[in-house]
Amino acid sequence: MKVMKFGGTSLGSPQRMKEVAKLITADVDSKIVVLSALSGTTNALVEISSTLASGNKNEAKLQIDALEQHYQTFIELLFNTDDAKLKAKQLLAEHFEFLTIILKISFSEALNKDILAQGELLSTKLFSIYLAEQNIHHVLLPALDFMTIDSYDEPQIGTIKVKLAQLMQRNKDTNIFVTQGYISRNAKGEVDNLKRGGSDYSASLIAAAVNASVCEIWTDIDGMHNNDPRVVDKTLPIEQLSFEEAAELAYFGAKILHPASIWPAQYYNVPVRLLNTMDPSAKGTLIAEQAGSVGVKAVAAKDSITAIKIKSSRMLLAYGFLRKVFEVFEKYRTSIDMITTSEVAVSVTVDNDIFLADILKELELFGTVEVDTNQTIVSIVGNEITETKEVMRKLFESVSTIPVRMVSYGGSKHNISLLIPRSYKEEALKCLNKGLFGLE
Ligand code: ASP
Ligand code: MG
């Protein structure tokens, strides 16, 4: 059994959706196909939701109509037979009627989640009608019947495993299952989701739950690259990464894979393959237990970072100081990314400043607090890089013109991180591309 996940751009046009059908029927292996919403849909739904939340029903109606129009055009080009077109029309009517009905209901968080779920429900149902039109035998498994999260928004892998096994058991002679990424049910039984970009996470949870031979993540680029192609001219795909390396890269900026999607695959030891729908025979990137090689593999950057420095003479020779500092962040459920300390000060970074004002107020009780917003973490990732000769020299030579605010070395063998002002990011990534990879 394998898992094949296709993102929004792989379903972005009727033609691309047809390609996906070809890819899933290219072999006879049993598979679970996980789909995102068509590209642009979730963004449109987020907008509809926020327009509704602000009480502007007329504007929301216009946005809903525009989205419906997009789907009407899509189905005209996707289907050949009148029968399939009729089914698709009925499907659109059902889902857009729901969106129209909500215009009359008062807005709530639960309703917001219902709205956001429409994208994946539509994409999978349309795809299922298309497969049926092509006489491709398959079963649509509703993710809301097995994908569950607890009251801390954590997926319940044990429950997912049992429920999914039961559903599949009922369809023993099927070898293509199709399901929705992203959506789930929460502890209250309501429709919920795994956060933006969460379809990768769904795929990896499903792969772990069924003990899949591989979890394939299909996108429109040939795997993870050694640097950000939007910033530097030349980048190279990475052939193989360990789960640890991939987690560092996904977390610290490589947009191709949702960071949470690494742990289920790692824990249940399911290899992940990043593949390209535009070039299906390209090698892509394999993420597995073994790293494949030693040395620097990639640099990645993560923006919108806030650095907080707490300076206190009371920290001198004191124990328990860090615990008190960390407790403040724990209280506000804000996770710390980077940390550096000196004898009288500690600097940390966070990527979520929702509770920043509250956090700062409490930290000020311990000493002087300084805040730098709009920072970027640049991470250099590679198997055992902290033990690889010359890496530090090359690294510091490369960034000699950049004002580095923090350096984190030795937290793991696979990552060295620098904190720099956001305005220096492009320069830093270009210098590192040259200094570490010899690419200009
Ligand atoms: N459709 C959702 C989003 O755009 C989930 C995903 O694509 O992974 O965030
Ligand atoms: Mg994605």
Short mmCIF file of C-alpha atoms and ligand atoms in Angstrom, two decimals:
data_model
loop_
_atom_site.label_atom_id
_atom_site.label_comp_id
_atom_site.label_asym_id
_atom_site.label_seq_id
_atom_site.Cartn_x
_atom_site.Cartn_y
_atom_site.Cartn_z
CA MET A 1 0.00 0.00 0.00
CA LYS A 2 1.31 3.43 -0.88
CA VAL A 3 0.07 6.94 -0.28
CA MET A 4 0.08 9.52 -3.09
CA LYS A 5 -0.68 13.12 -2.16
CA PHE A 6 -1.37 15.80 -4.77
CA GLY A 7 -1.30 19.49 -3.92
CA GLY A 8 -3.43 22.32 -5.23
CA THR A 9 -1.27 23.22 -8.22
CA SER A 10 -1.30 19.56 -9.37
CA LEU A 11 -5.09 19.95 -9.57
CA GLY A 12 -5.04 23.57 -10.72
CA SER A 13 -6.57 22.98 -14.16
CA PRO A 14 -8.74 20.23 -15.69
CA GLN A 15 -5.72 19.11 -17.68
CA ARG A 16 -3.61 18.74 -14.53
CA MET A 17 -6.36 16.77 -12.82
CA LYS A 18 -6.38 14.38 -15.79
CA GLU A 19 -2.62 13.95 -15.40
CA VAL A 20 -3.17 12.99 -11.75
CA ALA A 21 -5.60 10.28 -12.87
CA LYS A 22 -2.90 8.97 -15.20
CA LEU A 23 -0.29 8.97 -12.45
CA ILE A 24 -2.41 7.00 -10.02
CA THR A 25 -3.21 4.37 -12.65
CA ALA A 26 0.36 4.04 -13.93
CA ASP A 27 0.85 0.90 -11.80
CA VAL A 28 -1.43 -1.64 -10.14
CA ASP A 29 -0.19 -1.06 -6.58
CA SER A 30 -2.82 -0.47 -3.92
CA LYS A 31 -2.89 3.19 -2.99
CA ILE A 32 -4.60 5.88 -0.99
CA VAL A 33 -4.76 9.13 -2.98
CA VAL A 34 -4.87 12.24 -0.80
CA LEU A 35 -5.98 15.48 -2.46
CA SER A 36 -5.74 19.15 -1.49
CA ALA A 37 -8.22 21.71 -2.71
CA LEU A 38 -7.77 23.09 -6.25
CA SER A 39 -5.16 25.86 -6.15
CA GLY A 40 -6.57 29.18 -4.99
CA THR A 41 -9.69 27.65 -3.44
CA THR A 42 -8.64 27.63 0.22
CA ASN A 43 -7.43 31.23 -0.10
CA ALA A 44 -10.79 32.15 -1.61
CA LEU A 45 -12.63 30.36 1.22
CA VAL A 46 -10.49 32.14 3.84
CA GLU A 47 -11.51 35.41 2.24
CA ILE A 48 -15.20 34.50 2.11
CA SER A 49 -15.01 33.57 5.77
CA SER A 50 -13.35 36.79 6.84
CA THR A 51 -15.77 38.89 4.78
CA LEU A 52 -18.63 37.09 6.52
CA ALA A 53 -16.99 37.59 9.91
CA SER A 54 -16.87 41.31 9.24
CA GLY A 55 -20.62 41.23 8.50
CA ASN A 56 -20.39 42.17 4.83
CA LYS A 57 -22.85 39.68 3.36
CA ASN A 58 -23.18 41.32 -0.05
CA GLU A 59 -19.46 41.20 -0.63
CA ALA A 60 -19.35 37.57 0.61
CA LYS A 61 -22.07 36.65 -1.87
CA LEU A 62 -20.04 38.15 -4.73
CA GLN A 63 -16.96 36.17 -3.63
CA ILE A 64 -18.99 32.95 -3.43
CA ASP A 65 -20.41 33.55 -6.92
CA ALA A 66 -16.94 34.16 -8.36
CA LEU A 67 -15.69 30.90 -6.87
CA GLU A 68 -18.70 29.02 -8.22
CA GLN A 69 -18.08 30.45 -11.68
CA HIS A 70 -14.50 29.13 -11.51
CA TYR A 71 -15.80 25.64 -10.77
CA GLN A 72 -18.49 25.80 -13.50
CA THR A 73 -15.77 26.53 -16.07
CA PHE A 74 -13.57 23.81 -14.59
CA ILE A 75 -16.18 21.06 -14.95
CA GLU A 76 -17.04 22.06 -18.52
CA LEU A 77 -13.46 21.26 -19.49
CA LEU A 78 -12.95 18.26 -17.23
CA PHE A 79 -15.83 16.02 -18.28
CA ASN A 80 -16.81 14.55 -21.63
CA THR A 81 -20.09 12.82 -20.94
CA ASP A 82 -23.41 14.47 -20.13
CA ASP A 83 -23.86 12.05 -17.28
CA ALA A 84 -20.63 13.12 -15.56
CA LYS A 85 -21.38 16.81 -16.21
CA LEU A 86 -24.78 16.43 -14.64
CA LYS A 87 -23.33 14.75 -11.55
CA ALA A 88 -20.71 17.49 -11.25
CA LYS A 89 -23.37 20.20 -11.60
CA GLN A 90 -25.41 18.59 -8.85
CA LEU A 91 -22.31 18.46 -6.67
CA LEU A 92 -21.54 22.14 -7.20
CA ALA A 93 -25.17 23.04 -6.53
CA GLU A 94 -25.04 21.16 -3.22
CA HIS A 95 -21.80 22.78 -2.00
CA PHE A 96 -22.53 26.29 -3.21
CA GLU A 97 -26.02 26.09 -1.76
CA PHE A 98 -24.37 25.35 1.56
CA LEU A 99 -22.16 28.42 1.15
CA THR A 100 -25.22 30.51 0.30
CA ILE A 101 -27.15 29.23 3.31
CA ILE A 102 -24.36 30.24 5.67
CA LEU A 103 -24.90 33.84 4.60
CA LYS A 104 -28.02 33.66 6.74
CA ILE A 105 -26.40 32.07 9.79
CA SER A 106 -24.45 34.04 12.39
CA PHE A 107 -20.72 33.59 12.03
CA SER A 108 -18.79 31.35 14.41
CA GLU A 109 -15.44 29.56 14.52
CA ALA A 110 -17.18 26.23 13.84
CA LEU A 111 -18.82 27.72 10.75
CA ASN A 112 -15.44 29.03 9.60
CA LYS A 113 -14.06 25.47 9.69
CA ASP A 114 -17.07 24.21 7.73
CA ILE A 115 -16.40 26.83 5.07
CA LEU A 116 -12.69 25.96 4.85
CA ALA A 117 -13.52 22.26 4.41
CA GLN A 118 -15.41 22.87 1.16
CA GLY A 119 -12.21 22.99 -0.94
CA GLU A 120 -11.06 19.43 -0.26
CA LEU A 121 -14.62 18.07 -0.34
CA LEU A 122 -15.11 19.56 -3.81
CA SER A 123 -11.75 18.50 -5.27
CA THR A 124 -12.08 14.86 -4.17
CA LYS A 125 -15.69 14.51 -5.25
CA LEU A 126 -14.99 16.04 -8.66
CA PHE A 127 -11.99 13.76 -9.05
CA SER A 128 -14.12 10.77 -8.09
CA ILE A 129 -16.71 11.66 -10.76
CA TYR A 130 -13.86 11.97 -13.26
CA LEU A 131 -12.41 8.56 -12.32
CA ALA A 132 -15.87 7.01 -12.67
CA GLU A 133 -16.27 8.62 -16.09
CA GLN A 134 -12.98 6.99 -17.09
CA ASN A 135 -14.16 3.62 -15.68
CA ILE A 136 -11.41 3.63 -13.06
CA HIS A 137 -12.61 1.59 -10.12
CA HIS A 138 -12.01 3.38 -6.82
CA VAL A 139 -13.60 4.19 -3.46
CA LEU A 140 -13.92 7.64 -1.92
CA LEU A 141 -13.12 7.52 1.80
CA PRO A 142 -14.47 10.54 3.70
CA ALA A 143 -11.60 11.94 5.81
CA LEU A 144 -14.19 13.19 8.31
CA ASP A 145 -14.95 9.52 9.09
CA PHE A 146 -11.41 8.70 10.25
CA MET A 147 -9.14 11.76 10.64
CA THR A 148 -9.46 12.98 14.21
CA ILE A 149 -7.67 15.54 16.38
CA ASP A 150 -7.83 15.90 20.16
CA SER A 151 -8.56 19.01 22.21
CA TYR A 152 -4.93 20.16 21.77
CA ASP A 153 -5.35 19.89 17.97
CA GLU A 154 -3.07 16.85 17.95
CA PRO A 155 -3.95 14.03 15.53
CA GLN A 156 -4.98 10.81 17.28
CA ILE A 157 -2.96 8.33 15.30
CA GLY A 158 -4.33 5.29 17.21
CA THR A 159 -7.93 6.19 16.41
CA ILE A 160 -7.09 7.10 12.82
CA LYS A 161 -5.47 3.70 12.39
CA VAL A 162 -8.45 1.73 13.71
CA LYS A 163 -11.08 3.73 11.82
CA LEU A 164 -9.18 3.68 8.55
CA ALA A 165 -8.61 -0.07 8.78
CA GLN A 166 -12.34 -0.62 9.33
CA LEU A 167 -13.27 1.52 6.32
CA MET A 168 -10.76 -0.22 4.07
CA GLN A 169 -11.81 -3.62 5.29
CA ARG A 170 -15.27 -2.96 3.89
CA ASN A 171 -13.77 -2.46 0.43
CA LYS A 172 -11.34 -5.33 0.20
CA ASP A 173 -11.35 -5.62 -3.59
CA THR A 174 -10.53 -1.97 -4.15
CA ASN A 175 -6.99 -0.86 -4.82
CA ILE A 176 -7.53 2.88 -5.33
CA PHE A 177 -8.85 4.84 -2.38
CA VAL A 178 -9.31 8.61 -2.64
CA THR A 179 -9.58 10.91 0.37
CA GLN A 180 -9.35 14.53 1.48
CA GLY A 181 -6.22 16.07 2.91
CA TYR A 182 -6.36 18.89 5.47
CA ILE A 183 -9.81 18.25 6.98
CA SER A 184 -10.49 16.42 10.23
CA ARG A 185 -12.92 16.12 13.09
CA ASN A 186 -12.05 17.66 16.45
CA ALA A 187 -12.68 16.44 20.01
CA LYS A 188 -16.20 17.90 19.90
CA GLY A 189 -16.96 15.98 16.71
CA GLU A 190 -17.04 19.18 14.66
CA VAL A 191 -15.42 19.68 11.26
CA ASP A 192 -11.90 21.02 11.76
CA ASN A 193 -8.58 21.02 9.92
CA LEU A 194 -4.84 20.44 10.27
CA LYS A 195 -3.98 24.12 9.54
CA ARG A 196 -2.89 25.69 6.26
CA GLY A 197 -0.78 23.41 4.11
CA GLY A 198 -2.00 20.47 6.23
CA SER A 199 -2.67 18.03 3.38
CA ASP A 200 0.94 16.86 3.57
CA TYR A 201 0.37 16.16 7.25
CA SER A 202 -2.80 14.18 6.40
CA ALA A 203 -0.83 12.12 3.87
CA SER A 204 1.91 11.32 6.33
CA LEU A 205 -0.57 10.41 9.11
CA ILE A 206 -2.43 8.13 6.71
CA ALA A 207 0.83 6.56 5.53
CA ALA A 208 1.80 5.92 9.15
CA ALA A 209 -1.68 4.55 9.99
CA VAL A 210 -1.67 1.98 7.18
CA ASN A 211 2.06 1.28 7.44
CA ALA A 212 2.50 2.33 3.79
CA SER A 213 5.56 1.33 1.79
CA VAL A 214 6.05 4.97 0.75
CA CYS A 215 4.37 8.34 1.15
CA GLU A 216 4.62 10.21 -2.15
CA ILE A 217 4.14 13.96 -2.05
CA TRP A 218 3.51 15.22 -5.59
CA THR A 219 4.10 18.92 -6.24
CA ASP A 220 5.25 21.01 -9.20
CA ILE A 221 8.97 21.11 -8.43
CA ASP A 222 11.45 18.23 -8.56
CA GLY A 223 11.97 17.77 -4.84
CA MET A 224 13.66 19.88 -2.19
CA HIS A 225 16.32 22.22 -3.46
CA ASN A 226 19.55 23.35 -1.84
CA ASN A 227 18.42 26.98 -1.68
CA ASP A 228 15.38 29.18 -2.27
CA PRO A 229 14.79 29.35 -6.07
CA ARG A 230 12.83 32.58 -5.61
CA VAL A 231 15.95 34.29 -4.29
CA VAL A 232 18.97 32.71 -5.97
CA ASP A 233 19.38 31.98 -9.68
CA LYS A 234 20.84 28.50 -9.49
CA THR A 235 19.62 25.73 -7.21
CA LEU A 236 20.05 21.97 -7.24
CA PRO A 237 17.57 19.28 -6.20
CA ILE A 238 18.60 17.19 -3.18
CA GLU A 239 18.57 13.43 -3.78
CA GLN A 240 18.28 12.17 -0.26
CA LEU A 241 17.66 13.56 3.21
CA SER A 242 17.29 11.95 6.60
CA PHE A 243 14.06 12.62 8.52
CA GLU A 244 16.05 14.93 10.84
CA GLU A 245 17.46 16.98 7.98
CA ALA A 246 14.07 17.20 6.27
CA ALA A 247 12.42 18.30 9.52
CA GLU A 248 14.97 21.10 9.97
CA LEU A 249 14.53 22.23 6.38
CA ALA A 250 10.74 22.06 6.38
CA TYR A 251 10.54 23.90 9.66
CA PHE A 252 13.12 26.53 8.79
CA GLY A 253 11.63 27.69 5.54
CA ALA A 254 11.57 25.13 2.71
CA LYS A 255 7.97 25.65 1.59
CA ILE A 256 7.61 22.34 -0.23
CA LEU A 257 6.61 20.22 2.77
CA HIS A 258 4.52 20.97 5.88
CA PRO A 259 6.93 20.65 8.86
CA ALA A 260 4.57 18.54 10.98
CA SER A 261 4.37 15.93 8.24
CA ILE A 262 7.80 14.55 9.08
CA TRP A 263 7.14 13.04 12.50
CA PRO A 264 4.50 10.41 11.61
CA ALA A 265 6.64 9.16 8.72
CA GLN A 266 9.74 9.14 10.90
CA TYR A 267 8.08 7.49 13.88
CA TYR A 268 6.54 4.73 11.77
CA ASN A 269 9.53 4.65 9.44
CA VAL A 270 7.70 5.27 6.17
CA PRO A 271 9.97 6.77 3.49
CA VAL A 272 8.68 9.99 1.95
CA ARG A 273 9.28 10.83 -1.70
CA LEU A 274 8.89 14.34 -3.08
CA LEU A 275 7.95 14.06 -6.74
CA ASN A 276 7.06 16.38 -9.60
CA THR A 277 3.79 16.05 -11.56
CA MET A 278 5.33 18.16 -14.36
CA ASP A 279 8.22 15.71 -14.71
CA PRO A 280 7.15 12.38 -13.18
CA SER A 281 10.36 10.57 -14.10
CA ALA A 282 12.62 13.07 -12.27
CA LYS A 283 14.25 11.53 -9.20
CA GLY A 284 12.91 14.06 -6.73
CA THR A 285 13.95 13.82 -3.09
CA LEU A 286 13.86 10.73 -0.91
CA ILE A 287 13.40 11.35 2.82
CA ALA A 288 14.28 8.28 4.83
CA GLU A 289 16.07 7.13 7.96
CA GLN A 290 19.48 7.38 6.28
CA ALA A 291 20.85 10.72 5.17
CA GLY A 292 22.64 9.29 2.16
CA SER A 293 25.72 11.46 2.55
CA VAL A 294 27.56 13.76 4.95
CA GLY A 295 28.00 17.53 4.61
CA VAL A 296 26.04 20.67 3.83
CA LYS A 297 22.92 19.96 1.80
CA ALA A 298 20.82 23.07 1.88
CA VAL A 299 20.15 26.51 3.26
CA ALA A 300 16.66 27.74 4.04
CA ALA A 301 15.26 30.94 5.46
CA LYS A 302 12.29 31.67 7.66
CA ASP A 303 10.93 35.23 7.89
CA SER A 304 8.75 37.13 10.36
CA ILE A 305 10.87 36.18 13.33
CA THR A 306 10.94 38.21 16.55
CA ALA A 307 14.04 38.14 18.76
CA ILE A 308 13.71 38.83 22.48
CA LYS A 309 16.69 39.49 24.74
CA ILE A 310 16.33 39.35 28.51
CA LYS A 311 19.25 40.87 30.39
CA SER A 312 19.50 40.43 34.10
CA SER A 313 22.34 40.76 36.56
CA ARG A 314 20.34 38.36 38.71
CA MET A 315 21.05 35.68 36.13
CA LEU A 316 24.71 35.79 37.13
CA LEU A 317 25.48 32.47 38.83
CA ALA A 318 21.76 31.87 39.40
CA TYR A 319 20.03 28.62 38.69
CA GLY A 320 16.39 28.31 37.69
CA PHE A 321 16.48 31.51 35.65
CA LEU A 322 15.95 29.83 32.28
CA ARG A 323 13.10 27.77 33.66
CA LYS A 324 11.30 30.96 34.73
CA VAL A 325 11.83 32.48 31.30
CA PHE A 326 10.60 29.36 29.49
CA GLU A 327 7.56 29.11 31.73
CA VAL A 328 6.36 32.45 30.44
CA PHE A 329 6.47 31.17 26.85
CA GLU A 330 4.80 27.93 27.87
CA LYS A 331 1.99 29.81 29.59
CA TYR A 332 1.22 31.59 26.31
CA ARG A 333 1.64 28.44 24.18
CA THR A 334 4.37 30.15 22.15
CA SER A 335 7.21 27.96 21.01
CA ILE A 336 10.82 29.12 20.93
CA ASP A 337 12.89 28.43 17.80
CA MET A 338 16.41 29.62 18.55
CA ILE A 339 18.12 30.32 21.82
CA THR A 340 21.53 31.72 22.79
CA THR A 341 22.79 32.60 26.23
CA SER A 342 25.59 34.52 27.89
CA GLU A 343 26.25 34.75 31.59
CA VAL A 344 23.94 37.74 32.06
CA ALA A 345 21.54 37.55 29.15
CA VAL A 346 19.46 35.15 27.12
CA SER A 347 18.11 35.71 23.60
CA VAL A 348 15.30 33.68 22.11
CA THR A 349 13.31 33.85 18.90
CA VAL A 350 9.63 33.20 18.25
CA ASP A 351 7.66 33.05 15.01
CA ASN A 352 4.31 33.75 16.57
CA ASP A 353 3.78 37.13 18.23
CA ILE A 354 0.07 36.86 19.02
CA PHE A 355 0.84 36.99 22.75
CA LEU A 356 3.99 39.09 22.47
CA ALA A 357 2.70 41.98 24.59
CA ASP A 358 1.68 39.65 27.44
CA ILE A 359 4.94 37.74 27.24
CA LEU A 360 7.02 40.93 27.35
CA LYS A 361 5.10 42.24 30.34
CA GLU A 362 5.93 39.12 32.34
CA LEU A 363 9.55 38.95 31.17
CA GLU A 364 10.13 42.55 32.27
CA LEU A 365 9.80 41.35 35.85
CA PHE A 366 13.12 39.50 35.37
CA GLY A 367 15.24 42.30 33.87
CA THR A 368 15.71 44.53 30.85
CA VAL A 369 13.94 43.26 27.74
CA GLU A 370 14.85 44.19 24.16
CA VAL A 371 12.83 43.21 21.11
CA ASP A 372 13.87 43.07 17.44
CA THR A 373 11.08 42.36 14.99
CA ASN A 374 11.29 41.51 11.28
CA GLN A 375 14.22 39.14 11.60
CA THR A 376 15.02 36.08 9.49
CA ILE A 377 16.44 32.73 10.55
CA VAL A 378 18.86 31.35 7.99
CA SER A 379 19.49 27.66 8.56
CA ILE A 380 22.31 25.63 7.12
CA VAL A 381 21.28 21.99 7.11
CA GLY A 382 23.20 18.81 6.39
CA ASN A 383 24.04 15.46 7.90
CA GLU A 384 26.70 15.91 10.62
CA ILE A 385 27.64 19.36 9.36
CA THR A 386 28.86 20.49 12.74
CA GLU A 387 31.46 17.74 12.41
CA THR A 388 32.31 18.49 8.80
CA LYS A 389 35.62 20.25 8.20
CA GLU A 390 35.66 23.78 6.86
CA VAL A 391 31.92 24.36 7.25
CA MET A 392 32.28 27.06 9.91
CA ARG A 393 35.06 28.85 8.05
CA LYS A 394 33.15 28.85 4.78
CA LEU A 395 29.96 29.87 6.56
CA PHE A 396 31.43 32.87 8.34
CA GLU A 397 33.43 33.95 5.30
CA SER A 398 30.23 33.85 3.25
CA VAL A 399 28.29 36.09 5.62
CA SER A 400 31.12 38.48 6.49
CA THR A 401 29.10 41.50 5.28
CA ILE A 402 25.89 40.52 7.08
CA PRO A 403 25.05 41.81 10.59
CA VAL A 404 24.42 38.48 12.35
CA ARG A 405 22.30 38.91 15.51
CA MET A 406 22.41 35.32 16.86
CA VAL A 407 24.23 32.07 16.04
CA SER A 408 23.00 28.65 17.08
CA TYR A 409 25.51 25.84 16.73
CA GLY A 410 25.53 22.40 18.31
CA GLY A 411 21.83 22.09 19.15
CA SER A 412 21.80 19.31 16.62
CA LYS A 413 24.56 17.90 14.45
CA HIS A 414 22.54 18.72 11.37
CA ASN A 415 21.79 22.40 11.71
CA ILE A 416 23.56 25.72 12.16
CA SER A 417 21.24 28.71 12.34
CA LEU A 418 21.90 32.42 12.03
CA LEU A 419 19.52 35.23 12.88
CA ILE A 420 19.79 38.26 10.63
CA PRO A 421 17.63 41.29 9.82
CA ARG A 422 15.05 40.42 7.13
CA SER A 423 16.49 43.13 4.84
CA TYR A 424 19.73 41.11 4.51
CA LYS A 425 18.10 37.81 3.60
CA GLU A 426 18.57 37.94 -0.17
CA GLU A 427 22.22 38.93 0.18
CA ALA A 428 22.84 36.19 2.76
CA LEU A 429 21.25 33.43 0.66
CA LYS A 430 23.21 34.50 -2.42
CA CYS A 431 26.52 34.65 -0.53
CA LEU A 432 25.88 31.22 1.01
CA ASN A 433 24.96 29.74 -2.37
CA LYS A 434 28.35 30.84 -3.62
CA GLY A 435 30.39 30.12 -0.50
CA LEU A 436 28.92 26.72 0.40
CA PHE A 437 27.83 25.29 -2.94
CA GLY A 438 29.94 27.22 -5.46
CA LEU A 439 26.75 28.29 -7.25
CA GLU A 440 26.39 31.83 -8.59
N1 ASP B 1 -5.99 23.33 0.97
C1 ASP B 1 -5.30 23.58 2.21
C2 ASP B 1 -4.47 24.84 2.10
O1 ASP B 1 -4.45 25.47 1.05
C3 ASP B 1 -4.44 22.42 2.61
C4 ASP B 1 -3.29 22.11 1.68
O2 ASP B 1 -3.34 22.47 0.52
O3 ASP B 1 -2.34 21.46 2.13
O4 ASP B 1 -3.87 25.23 3.04
MG MG B 2 1.35 22.37 0.36
#
